[in-house]
Amino acid sequence: MDKLRITGGRPLEGEVRVSGAKNAALPIMCAALLTERPLALANLPQLRDVSTMGKLLGQMGVGVERRDGGMTLQASEIREPTATYELVKTMRASVLVLGPLLARCGQAKVSLPGGCAIGARPVDQHVKGLEAMGATIAIEHGYMHATASRLRGARIVMDLVTVTGTENLMMAAVLAEGETVLENAAREPEVVDLARCLTAMGASIEGAGSDKIRIRGVRSLGGAEHRVMPDRIETGTYLAAAAATGGSIRLTGAAPESLEATLEKLREAGARIEINQSTISLEMSHRPDAVGVRTAPYPGFATDMQAQFMALATVARGTALITETIFENRFMHALEMQRLGADIKLEGNTAVVKGVERLQGAKVMATDLRASAGLVIAGLVAEGETVIDRIYHLDRGYEALEKKLGALGARIERVS
Ligand code: EPZ
């Protein structure tokens, strides 16, 4: 199995281009299920999760044609409205086919995702919302069997803010009869990007990006061309890596307005940040100052940036409190960072991170995608060699990671 070997201790310097956002690409690919016309996507990241989604859609009978940096999807007919356990267990975002399949075919069979490394992650809000729109959903043998003759618009107040839940219901509502109002909706930029794509396909959506989204159902949708937004988490990850190593980097093709909370925290840590349209430059000329973070739904500090900021805190001046409020088990990287010499104490959902002057390389294990990103940053800072095992997690969400870090001067290689 592949591992990543990093020889740390060198500041990141140079320029790289940000890729398209994984968490926007995945729901947008599912939107192809809503029309028999082609959906042409550009700026799609080259990632394992994107290939997995292509495979899932292909199994249903969707035509999948890859082009350089893009993909055209065409669901002329849907032969098999099913997402199997085998695929859903490798990628929870597969559950995003439920809403569109139900809207288009009136039926869907989608595996329940089960638990995962970062927490329980139920899908009750997806189910509750679809039921409010008139669907019948029975759970049998680990699968959700959903049926509906035609979905009806409804007012749905979500019990908590869920990103894929909001996306699933928005995709179901665009073809429902009448108006749907989603309250307490997720405000993440990826929800807005999906709404933009659906609108280009002919949907009528107002309020995406706020906590109240109003969708007027239409009879059918057409094809469209859509450019996937830049990945704000990839952007934040490289910025945090540059800050932790005392480097100076430029990221092009980014969407600075989508990562305000991250930029604010990096400034608080002492980084100099300049923004020029889609380019972000960061320079860190001293050891970072400790900054505490508390994860929250957008526009709060993203849970997907928590591990990277923990890495930053391990070498900061002072003590940082890192509180995770979205997922109940998203501190697995803390124990691995301790192996690198970090001083971290876990107190419930808060990590107390006392910055040390230096980390030392060691063998560590990646447990999920963003935990892996945190370990890469810690490895880049640590003196000597760090070997990260189970890096298949990274391949799910970071395009050409070694190449991009290599271009920034990091000594990093993949070993078998
Ligand atoms: C999305 O997951 C992202 N994935 C995650 O990114 C991200 O960490 C997360 O949002 C939070 O920002 C995609 O967009 C594909 P949620 P999602 O539903 O939608 C609870 C990454 O590393 N909940 O917003 O699955 C849930 O358990 C990944 O790129 C329910 O209780 O997350 C969690 O505690 C990992 N019932 C909270 O809500 C539900 O029906 C927020 O989860 C749904 C969610």
Short mmCIF file of C-alpha atoms and ligand atoms in Angstrom, two decimals:
data_model
loop_
_atom_site.label_atom_id
_atom_site.label_comp_id
_atom_site.label_asym_id
_atom_site.label_seq_id
_atom_site.Cartn_x
_atom_site.Cartn_y
_atom_site.Cartn_z
CA MET A 1 0.00 0.00 0.00
CA ASP A 2 1.25 3.48 -0.85
CA LYS A 3 2.78 5.71 1.76
CA LEU A 4 3.94 9.29 1.67
CA ARG A 5 7.50 10.08 2.73
CA ILE A 6 8.15 13.68 3.72
CA THR A 7 11.46 15.17 4.77
CA GLY A 8 10.37 18.25 6.62
CA GLY A 9 11.86 21.45 7.90
CA ARG A 10 11.81 23.51 4.73
CA PRO A 11 9.49 26.51 4.13
CA LEU A 12 7.04 26.22 1.22
CA GLU A 13 7.79 28.71 -1.54
CA GLY A 14 6.33 29.24 -4.99
CA GLU A 15 3.05 29.16 -6.85
CA VAL A 16 0.39 26.52 -7.51
CA ARG A 17 -3.08 26.47 -9.02
CA VAL A 18 -6.10 25.48 -6.98
CA SER A 19 -8.30 22.72 -8.43
CA GLY A 20 -12.08 22.50 -8.70
CA ALA A 21 -13.93 21.79 -5.45
CA LYS A 22 -14.55 18.15 -4.63
CA ASN A 23 -17.56 18.96 -2.47
CA ALA A 24 -19.13 21.04 -5.23
CA ALA A 25 -18.25 18.58 -8.01
CA LEU A 26 -19.93 15.58 -6.34
CA PRO A 27 -23.46 17.04 -5.96
CA ILE A 28 -23.22 18.78 -9.32
CA MET A 29 -22.42 15.47 -11.04
CA CYS A 30 -25.59 14.05 -9.44
CA ALA A 31 -27.61 16.91 -10.92
CA ALA A 32 -27.04 15.21 -14.30
CA LEU A 33 -29.63 12.65 -13.18
CA LEU A 34 -32.32 15.34 -13.36
CA THR A 35 -32.30 15.71 -17.14
CA GLU A 36 -31.99 13.59 -20.25
CA ARG A 37 -29.89 16.34 -21.83
CA PRO A 38 -26.07 16.56 -21.45
CA LEU A 39 -24.46 18.36 -18.53
CA ALA A 40 -20.97 19.54 -19.46
CA LEU A 41 -18.75 20.23 -16.47
CA ALA A 42 -15.45 22.09 -16.48
CA ASN A 43 -12.82 22.55 -13.76
CA LEU A 44 -13.61 19.13 -12.34
CA PRO A 45 -10.83 17.97 -10.02
CA GLN A 46 -9.03 14.73 -10.82
CA LEU A 47 -9.78 12.80 -7.68
CA ARG A 48 -10.74 9.31 -6.62
CA ASP A 49 -14.12 10.52 -5.31
CA VAL A 50 -14.92 12.07 -8.69
CA SER A 51 -14.08 8.79 -10.47
CA THR A 52 -16.16 6.88 -7.92
CA MET A 53 -19.13 9.17 -8.57
CA GLY A 54 -18.61 8.71 -12.34
CA LYS A 55 -18.65 4.95 -11.78
CA LEU A 56 -21.82 5.12 -9.68
CA LEU A 57 -23.64 7.21 -12.29
CA GLY A 58 -22.32 4.95 -15.07
CA GLN A 59 -23.78 1.90 -13.29
CA MET A 60 -27.19 3.56 -13.47
CA GLY A 61 -26.90 4.01 -17.22
CA VAL A 62 -25.62 7.59 -17.33
CA GLY A 63 -23.22 8.30 -20.22
CA VAL A 64 -19.92 9.53 -18.76
CA GLU A 65 -17.44 11.13 -21.10
CA ARG A 66 -14.19 12.49 -19.70
CA ARG A 67 -12.34 15.36 -21.31
CA ASP A 68 -9.24 17.21 -20.24
CA GLY A 69 -10.24 18.77 -16.91
CA GLY A 70 -13.91 18.11 -17.52
CA MET A 71 -16.68 15.61 -17.98
CA THR A 72 -19.95 15.42 -19.86
CA LEU A 73 -22.70 13.43 -18.23
CA GLN A 74 -25.87 12.42 -20.00
CA ALA A 75 -28.69 10.54 -18.33
CA SER A 76 -30.80 9.87 -21.46
CA GLU A 77 -32.38 7.06 -19.52
CA ILE A 78 -31.78 5.69 -16.07
CA ARG A 79 -31.74 1.92 -16.16
CA GLU A 80 -31.01 1.17 -12.55
CA PRO A 81 -31.84 3.82 -9.90
CA THR A 82 -29.66 2.10 -7.29
CA ALA A 83 -26.59 2.98 -5.22
CA THR A 84 -25.12 -0.17 -3.74
CA TYR A 85 -23.57 -0.57 -0.30
CA GLU A 86 -20.23 -1.40 -1.94
CA LEU A 87 -20.04 2.12 -3.39
CA VAL A 88 -21.82 4.08 -0.66
CA LYS A 89 -19.51 2.68 2.02
CA THR A 90 -16.46 3.96 0.13
CA MET A 91 -18.00 7.38 -0.50
CA ARG A 92 -20.84 8.74 1.62
CA ALA A 93 -21.56 11.47 -0.92
CA SER A 94 -23.17 8.69 -3.01
CA VAL A 95 -26.27 9.39 -0.94
CA LEU A 96 -26.64 12.54 -3.08
CA VAL A 97 -28.24 10.44 -5.84
CA LEU A 98 -31.32 9.85 -3.66
CA GLY A 99 -33.08 13.20 -4.22
CA PRO A 100 -32.45 13.44 -7.98
CA LEU A 101 -33.37 9.78 -8.64
CA LEU A 102 -36.63 10.14 -6.77
CA ALA A 103 -37.47 13.35 -8.61
CA ARG A 104 -36.66 11.93 -12.03
CA CYS A 105 -37.66 8.24 -11.77
CA GLY A 106 -40.12 8.22 -8.86
CA GLN A 107 -38.04 5.55 -7.20
CA ALA A 108 -34.60 4.93 -5.77
CA LYS A 109 -32.76 2.28 -3.83
CA VAL A 110 -29.82 3.71 -1.94
CA SER A 111 -27.74 1.99 0.71
CA LEU A 112 -27.64 3.53 4.16
CA PRO A 113 -24.10 4.83 4.61
CA GLY A 114 -23.48 3.50 8.13
CA GLY A 115 -20.96 5.13 10.47
CA CYS A 116 -17.59 6.47 9.45
CA ALA A 117 -14.23 7.41 10.95
CA ILE A 118 -15.26 10.96 11.90
CA GLY A 119 -18.64 10.21 13.45
CA ALA A 120 -22.07 8.58 13.18
CA ARG A 121 -23.29 10.80 10.32
CA PRO A 122 -26.94 9.76 9.97
CA VAL A 123 -29.09 10.79 6.97
CA ASP A 124 -32.36 11.28 8.86
CA GLN A 125 -32.72 14.88 7.65
CA HIS A 126 -32.52 13.78 4.01
CA VAL A 127 -35.21 11.17 4.67
CA LYS A 128 -37.44 13.51 6.69
CA GLY A 129 -37.35 16.17 3.99
CA LEU A 130 -38.15 13.78 1.15
CA GLU A 131 -41.02 12.31 3.17
CA ALA A 132 -42.40 15.82 3.68
CA MET A 133 -42.38 16.10 -0.12
CA GLY A 134 -44.55 13.00 -0.39
CA ALA A 135 -41.99 10.21 -0.73
CA THR A 136 -42.39 6.88 1.01
CA ILE A 137 -39.10 5.57 2.31
CA ALA A 138 -38.77 2.10 3.81
CA ILE A 139 -35.52 0.78 5.25
CA GLU A 140 -34.99 -2.85 4.29
CA HIS A 141 -31.82 -4.90 4.48
CA GLY A 142 -29.67 -1.78 4.95
CA TYR A 143 -31.18 0.02 1.97
CA MET A 144 -33.51 2.99 1.69
CA HIS A 145 -36.27 2.05 -0.73
CA ALA A 146 -37.84 5.33 -1.79
CA THR A 147 -40.88 5.83 -4.01
CA ALA A 148 -43.05 8.79 -5.01
CA SER A 149 -45.43 9.31 -7.90
CA ARG A 150 -44.50 12.98 -8.19
CA LEU A 151 -42.86 14.87 -5.37
CA ARG A 152 -44.82 17.86 -4.01
CA GLY A 153 -43.32 21.10 -2.78
CA ALA A 154 -43.27 21.49 1.00
CA ARG A 155 -41.98 23.76 3.75
CA ILE A 156 -39.15 21.89 5.43
CA VAL A 157 -37.46 23.10 8.59
CA MET A 158 -34.27 21.15 9.02
CA ASP A 159 -33.38 20.17 12.60
CA LEU A 160 -29.72 20.92 12.01
CA VAL A 161 -27.57 22.39 9.29
CA THR A 162 -26.58 19.69 6.84
CA VAL A 163 -24.69 20.33 3.62
CA THR A 164 -25.51 17.21 1.59
CA GLY A 165 -28.99 17.14 3.17
CA THR A 166 -29.68 20.62 1.79
CA GLU A 167 -28.25 19.61 -1.60
CA ASN A 168 -30.29 16.41 -1.80
CA LEU A 169 -33.54 18.21 -0.99
CA MET A 170 -32.77 21.07 -3.36
CA MET A 171 -32.23 18.58 -6.20
CA ALA A 172 -35.47 16.77 -5.34
CA ALA A 173 -37.42 20.03 -5.17
CA VAL A 174 -36.43 21.39 -8.59
CA LEU A 175 -38.71 18.83 -10.31
CA ALA A 176 -41.40 18.71 -7.61
CA GLU A 177 -44.89 20.06 -8.10
CA GLY A 178 -45.18 23.51 -6.54
CA GLU A 179 -42.93 25.42 -4.18
CA THR A 180 -40.49 24.06 -1.62
CA VAL A 181 -39.00 26.19 1.13
CA LEU A 182 -35.93 24.83 2.92
CA GLU A 183 -35.41 26.51 6.28
CA ASN A 184 -32.25 26.25 8.36
CA ALA A 185 -30.56 25.35 5.07
CA ALA A 186 -26.78 25.05 4.76
CA ARG A 187 -25.15 28.25 3.46
CA GLU A 188 -21.94 26.62 2.20
CA PRO A 189 -20.53 28.01 -1.09
CA GLU A 190 -20.86 24.48 -2.56
CA VAL A 191 -24.66 24.70 -2.07
CA VAL A 192 -24.58 27.99 -3.99
CA ASP A 193 -22.51 26.44 -6.78
CA LEU A 194 -25.00 23.58 -7.11
CA ALA A 195 -27.88 26.09 -7.22
CA ARG A 196 -26.04 27.98 -9.96
CA CYS A 197 -25.71 24.80 -12.02
CA LEU A 198 -29.36 23.83 -11.47
CA THR A 199 -30.45 27.34 -12.46
CA ALA A 200 -28.43 27.05 -15.67
CA MET A 201 -30.37 23.82 -16.31
CA GLY A 202 -33.65 25.74 -15.99
CA ALA A 203 -34.48 25.40 -12.28
CA SER A 204 -36.03 28.23 -10.30
CA ILE A 205 -34.13 28.74 -7.03
CA GLU A 206 -33.94 31.77 -4.75
CA GLY A 207 -31.95 32.32 -1.59
CA ALA A 208 -29.12 29.78 -2.01
CA GLY A 209 -26.35 30.98 0.29
CA SER A 210 -28.86 32.07 2.92
CA ASP A 211 -30.58 29.80 5.46
CA LYS A 212 -33.87 29.93 3.54
CA ILE A 213 -33.96 28.53 0.03
CA ARG A 214 -37.10 28.80 -2.07
CA ILE A 215 -37.46 26.42 -5.02
CA ARG A 216 -40.28 26.51 -7.55
CA GLY A 217 -40.58 23.13 -9.20
CA VAL A 218 -40.55 22.86 -13.00
CA ARG A 219 -41.74 20.01 -15.27
CA SER A 220 -38.33 19.25 -16.75
CA LEU A 221 -34.77 20.53 -16.87
CA GLY A 222 -32.43 20.91 -19.82
CA GLY A 223 -28.71 20.49 -20.35
CA ALA A 224 -26.13 23.08 -19.32
CA GLU A 225 -22.47 23.92 -19.14
CA HIS A 226 -21.06 24.63 -15.73
CA ARG A 227 -17.64 25.47 -14.32
CA VAL A 228 -17.11 23.99 -10.85
CA MET A 229 -16.00 26.53 -8.20
CA PRO A 230 -12.43 26.43 -6.81
CA ASP A 231 -11.78 24.19 -3.83
CA ARG A 232 -11.76 26.36 -0.70
CA ILE A 233 -10.50 23.53 1.51
CA GLU A 234 -7.60 22.70 -0.79
CA THR A 235 -6.80 26.43 -0.85
CA GLY A 236 -6.92 26.66 2.94
CA THR A 237 -4.79 23.54 3.30
CA TYR A 238 -1.92 24.97 1.22
CA LEU A 239 -2.17 28.31 3.01
CA ALA A 240 -2.02 26.61 6.42
CA ALA A 241 0.97 24.54 5.24
CA ALA A 242 2.80 27.67 4.11
CA ALA A 243 2.01 29.42 7.40
CA ALA A 244 3.17 26.46 9.49
CA THR A 245 6.47 26.15 7.62
CA GLY A 246 7.17 29.90 7.61
CA GLY A 247 6.88 30.04 3.84
CA SER A 248 5.71 32.35 1.11
CA ILE A 249 3.30 31.08 -1.55
CA ARG A 250 0.87 32.23 -4.22
CA LEU A 251 -2.29 30.31 -5.06
CA THR A 252 -3.98 31.05 -8.36
CA GLY A 253 -7.47 30.15 -9.53
CA ALA A 254 -8.86 30.45 -5.98
CA ALA A 255 -12.13 31.90 -4.66
CA PRO A 256 -10.92 34.08 -1.73
CA GLU A 257 -14.46 35.14 -0.79
CA SER A 258 -15.32 31.51 0.03
CA LEU A 259 -12.74 31.18 2.80
CA GLU A 260 -13.01 34.36 4.86
CA ALA A 261 -12.96 32.54 8.22
CA THR A 262 -9.77 30.65 7.31
CA LEU A 263 -8.02 33.79 6.02
CA GLU A 264 -8.99 35.68 9.17
CA LYS A 265 -7.47 32.98 11.39
CA LEU A 266 -4.28 32.86 9.32
CA ARG A 267 -3.94 36.63 9.71
CA GLU A 268 -4.47 36.21 13.44
CA ALA A 269 -1.60 33.70 13.41
CA GLY A 270 0.60 36.44 11.96
CA ALA A 271 0.50 35.67 8.23
CA ARG A 272 0.58 38.51 5.70
CA ILE A 273 -2.10 37.82 3.13
CA GLU A 274 -2.75 39.65 -0.11
CA ILE A 275 -5.67 39.05 -2.39
CA ASN A 276 -5.81 40.02 -6.01
CA GLN A 277 -9.00 38.71 -7.64
CA SER A 278 -8.50 34.94 -7.79
CA THR A 279 -4.93 34.94 -6.47
CA ILE A 280 -4.04 34.64 -2.80
CA SER A 281 -0.50 35.31 -1.59
CA LEU A 282 0.62 34.39 1.90
CA GLU A 283 3.86 35.15 3.68
CA MET A 284 4.78 34.05 7.15
CA SER A 285 8.02 35.48 8.41
CA HIS A 286 8.01 34.14 11.97
CA ARG A 287 6.76 31.24 14.07
CA PRO A 288 2.94 31.35 14.02
CA ASP A 289 1.05 32.78 16.98
CA ALA A 290 -1.40 30.35 18.61
CA VAL A 291 -4.94 30.77 17.31
CA GLY A 292 -7.96 28.99 18.67
CA VAL A 293 -10.73 27.82 16.36
CA ARG A 294 -14.25 26.55 16.89
CA THR A 295 -15.79 24.75 13.95
CA ALA A 296 -19.26 25.80 12.79
CA PRO A 297 -21.41 25.65 9.67
CA TYR A 298 -20.52 28.23 6.99
CA PRO A 299 -19.70 31.11 7.30
CA GLY A 300 -18.09 29.84 10.51
CA PHE A 301 -14.74 28.06 10.62
CA ALA A 302 -14.94 24.87 8.52
CA THR A 303 -14.62 21.48 10.19
CA ASP A 304 -12.74 20.44 7.05
CA MET A 305 -9.94 22.87 8.07
CA GLN A 306 -9.74 21.81 11.72
CA ALA A 307 -6.96 19.21 11.40
CA GLN A 308 -4.79 21.58 9.34
CA PHE A 309 -5.14 24.29 11.99
CA MET A 310 -4.27 21.78 14.69
CA ALA A 311 -1.03 21.13 12.80
CA LEU A 312 -0.38 24.87 12.70
CA ALA A 313 -1.06 25.13 16.44
CA THR A 314 1.42 22.36 17.29
CA VAL A 315 4.34 24.67 16.43
CA ALA A 316 2.77 28.00 17.38
CA ARG A 317 3.85 30.39 20.12
CA GLY A 318 1.35 29.83 22.91
CA THR A 319 -1.60 27.56 23.54
CA ALA A 320 -4.56 27.15 21.17
CA LEU A 321 -7.96 25.70 21.97
CA ILE A 322 -9.43 23.80 19.02
CA THR A 323 -13.10 22.91 19.42
CA GLU A 324 -14.92 20.58 17.04
CA THR A 325 -18.70 21.04 17.05
CA ILE A 326 -19.79 19.32 13.81
CA PHE A 327 -18.49 15.75 14.08
CA GLU A 328 -18.10 13.86 17.34
CA ASN A 329 -14.96 11.95 16.45
CA ARG A 330 -12.78 14.20 14.38
CA PHE A 331 -9.62 14.31 16.51
CA MET A 332 -7.93 11.11 15.36
CA HIS A 333 -5.04 13.14 13.95
CA ALA A 334 -4.27 14.52 17.43
CA LEU A 335 -2.88 11.18 18.60
CA GLU A 336 -0.78 10.85 15.44
CA MET A 337 0.53 14.40 15.86
CA GLN A 338 1.60 13.45 19.39
CA ARG A 339 3.83 10.82 17.77
CA LEU A 340 5.56 13.73 16.02
CA GLY A 341 6.18 15.41 19.38
CA ALA A 342 3.12 17.66 19.55
CA ASP A 343 1.76 18.60 22.98
CA ILE A 344 -2.00 18.02 22.70
CA LYS A 345 -4.53 17.22 25.40
CA LEU A 346 -8.03 16.16 24.46
CA GLU A 347 -10.82 17.40 26.73
CA GLY A 348 -14.12 16.26 25.25
CA ASN A 349 -14.63 18.09 21.98
CA THR A 350 -11.75 20.49 22.64
CA ALA A 351 -8.08 19.92 21.96
CA VAL A 352 -5.68 21.97 24.05
CA VAL A 353 -2.62 22.42 21.86
CA LYS A 354 0.51 23.84 23.47
CA GLY A 355 2.88 24.92 20.75
CA VAL A 356 6.36 23.38 20.78
CA GLU A 357 9.44 24.73 19.04
CA ARG A 358 9.85 21.78 16.76
CA LEU A 359 8.26 18.48 15.78
CA GLN A 360 10.28 15.39 14.89
CA GLY A 361 9.56 13.08 11.99
CA ALA A 362 7.97 9.68 12.73
CA LYS A 363 5.74 7.05 11.19
CA VAL A 364 2.07 8.01 11.38
CA MET A 365 -1.24 6.75 10.08
CA ALA A 366 -3.88 8.71 8.17
CA THR A 367 -7.46 8.08 9.30
CA ASP A 368 -9.57 10.30 7.07
CA LEU A 369 -9.09 12.86 4.35
CA ARG A 370 -8.60 16.05 6.35
CA ALA A 371 -6.75 14.26 9.19
CA SER A 372 -4.30 13.19 6.49
CA ALA A 373 -3.92 16.79 5.34
CA GLY A 374 -3.16 17.80 8.92
CA LEU A 375 -0.50 15.10 9.14
CA VAL A 376 1.07 16.22 5.86
CA ILE A 377 1.40 19.75 7.27
CA ALA A 378 2.87 18.41 10.51
CA GLY A 379 5.28 16.29 8.44
CA LEU A 380 6.36 19.32 6.40
CA VAL A 381 7.20 21.15 9.62
CA ALA A 382 8.87 18.24 11.44
CA GLU A 383 12.61 17.74 11.38
CA GLY A 384 13.69 14.58 9.62
CA GLU A 385 11.55 11.98 7.92
CA THR A 386 7.82 11.43 8.37
CA VAL A 387 6.12 8.48 6.69
CA ILE A 388 2.34 8.65 6.42
CA ASP A 389 0.52 5.36 5.94
CA ARG A 390 -2.95 4.90 4.37
CA ILE A 391 -2.69 7.86 2.05
CA TYR A 392 -5.53 6.58 -0.12
CA HIS A 393 -7.59 8.99 1.98
CA LEU A 394 -5.61 11.89 0.48
CA ASP A 395 -6.19 10.69 -3.08
CA ARG A 396 -9.93 11.05 -2.48
CA GLY A 397 -9.73 14.78 -2.05
CA TYR A 398 -6.39 16.38 -3.01
CA GLU A 399 -5.50 16.56 -6.68
CA ALA A 400 -1.81 15.87 -7.42
CA LEU A 401 -0.80 16.58 -3.83
CA GLU A 402 2.84 15.48 -4.09
CA LYS A 403 3.26 17.31 -7.38
CA LYS A 404 1.84 20.55 -6.04
CA LEU A 405 3.81 20.38 -2.77
CA GLY A 406 6.90 19.41 -4.77
CA ALA A 407 6.42 22.53 -6.89
CA LEU A 408 6.43 24.51 -3.64
CA GLY A 409 9.80 23.02 -2.73
CA ALA A 410 8.66 20.29 -0.35
CA ARG A 411 10.65 17.06 -0.23
CA ILE A 412 7.82 14.60 -0.60
CA GLU A 413 7.46 11.30 -2.41
CA ARG A 414 5.09 8.40 -2.69
CA VAL A 415 6.59 5.05 -1.72
CA SER A 416 5.12 1.57 -1.91
C1 EPZ B 1 -20.33 17.66 4.02
O1 EPZ B 1 -20.65 16.39 4.58
C2 EPZ B 1 -18.98 17.51 3.39
N1 EPZ B 1 -19.05 16.49 2.33
C3 EPZ B 1 -17.94 17.16 4.44
O2 EPZ B 1 -16.68 17.11 3.85
C4 EPZ B 1 -17.95 18.23 5.53
O3 EPZ B 1 -17.09 17.86 6.56
C5 EPZ B 1 -19.36 18.42 6.08
O4 EPZ B 1 -20.29 18.67 5.00
C6 EPZ B 1 -19.49 19.55 7.08
O5 EPZ B 1 -19.10 20.76 6.47
C7 EPZ B 1 -19.55 16.80 1.14
O6 EPZ B 1 -19.97 17.92 0.88
C8 EPZ B 1 -19.56 15.73 0.11
P1 EPZ B 1 -23.41 17.39 7.17
P2 EPZ B 1 -22.13 16.06 5.05
O7 EPZ B 1 -24.61 16.64 6.74
O8 EPZ B 1 -23.08 16.81 4.21
C9 EPZ B 1 -25.29 15.63 11.17
C10 EPZ B 1 -14.51 16.24 3.48
O9 EPZ B 1 -13.51 15.97 4.20
N2 EPZ B 1 -26.39 15.12 10.35
O10 EPZ B 1 -23.36 18.85 6.93
O11 EPZ B 1 -22.26 14.61 5.16
C11 EPZ B 1 -23.95 14.97 10.86
O12 EPZ B 1 -23.81 13.74 11.51
C12 EPZ B 1 -15.90 15.90 3.94
O13 EPZ B 1 -14.41 16.75 2.36
C13 EPZ B 1 -27.47 14.49 10.95
O14 EPZ B 1 -27.53 14.33 12.17
O15 EPZ B 1 -22.14 16.70 6.49
C14 EPZ B 1 -22.97 16.03 11.32
O16 EPZ B 1 -22.79 15.93 12.70
C15 EPZ B 1 -15.96 15.08 5.16
N3 EPZ B 1 -28.51 14.05 10.16
C16 EPZ B 1 -23.69 17.34 11.00
O17 EPZ B 1 -25.06 16.98 10.85
C17 EPZ B 1 -28.51 14.21 8.81
O18 EPZ B 1 -29.46 13.78 8.15
C18 EPZ B 1 -23.24 18.02 9.72
O19 EPZ B 1 -23.13 17.07 8.68
C19 EPZ B 1 -27.41 14.84 8.21
C20 EPZ B 1 -26.36 15.30 9.00
#
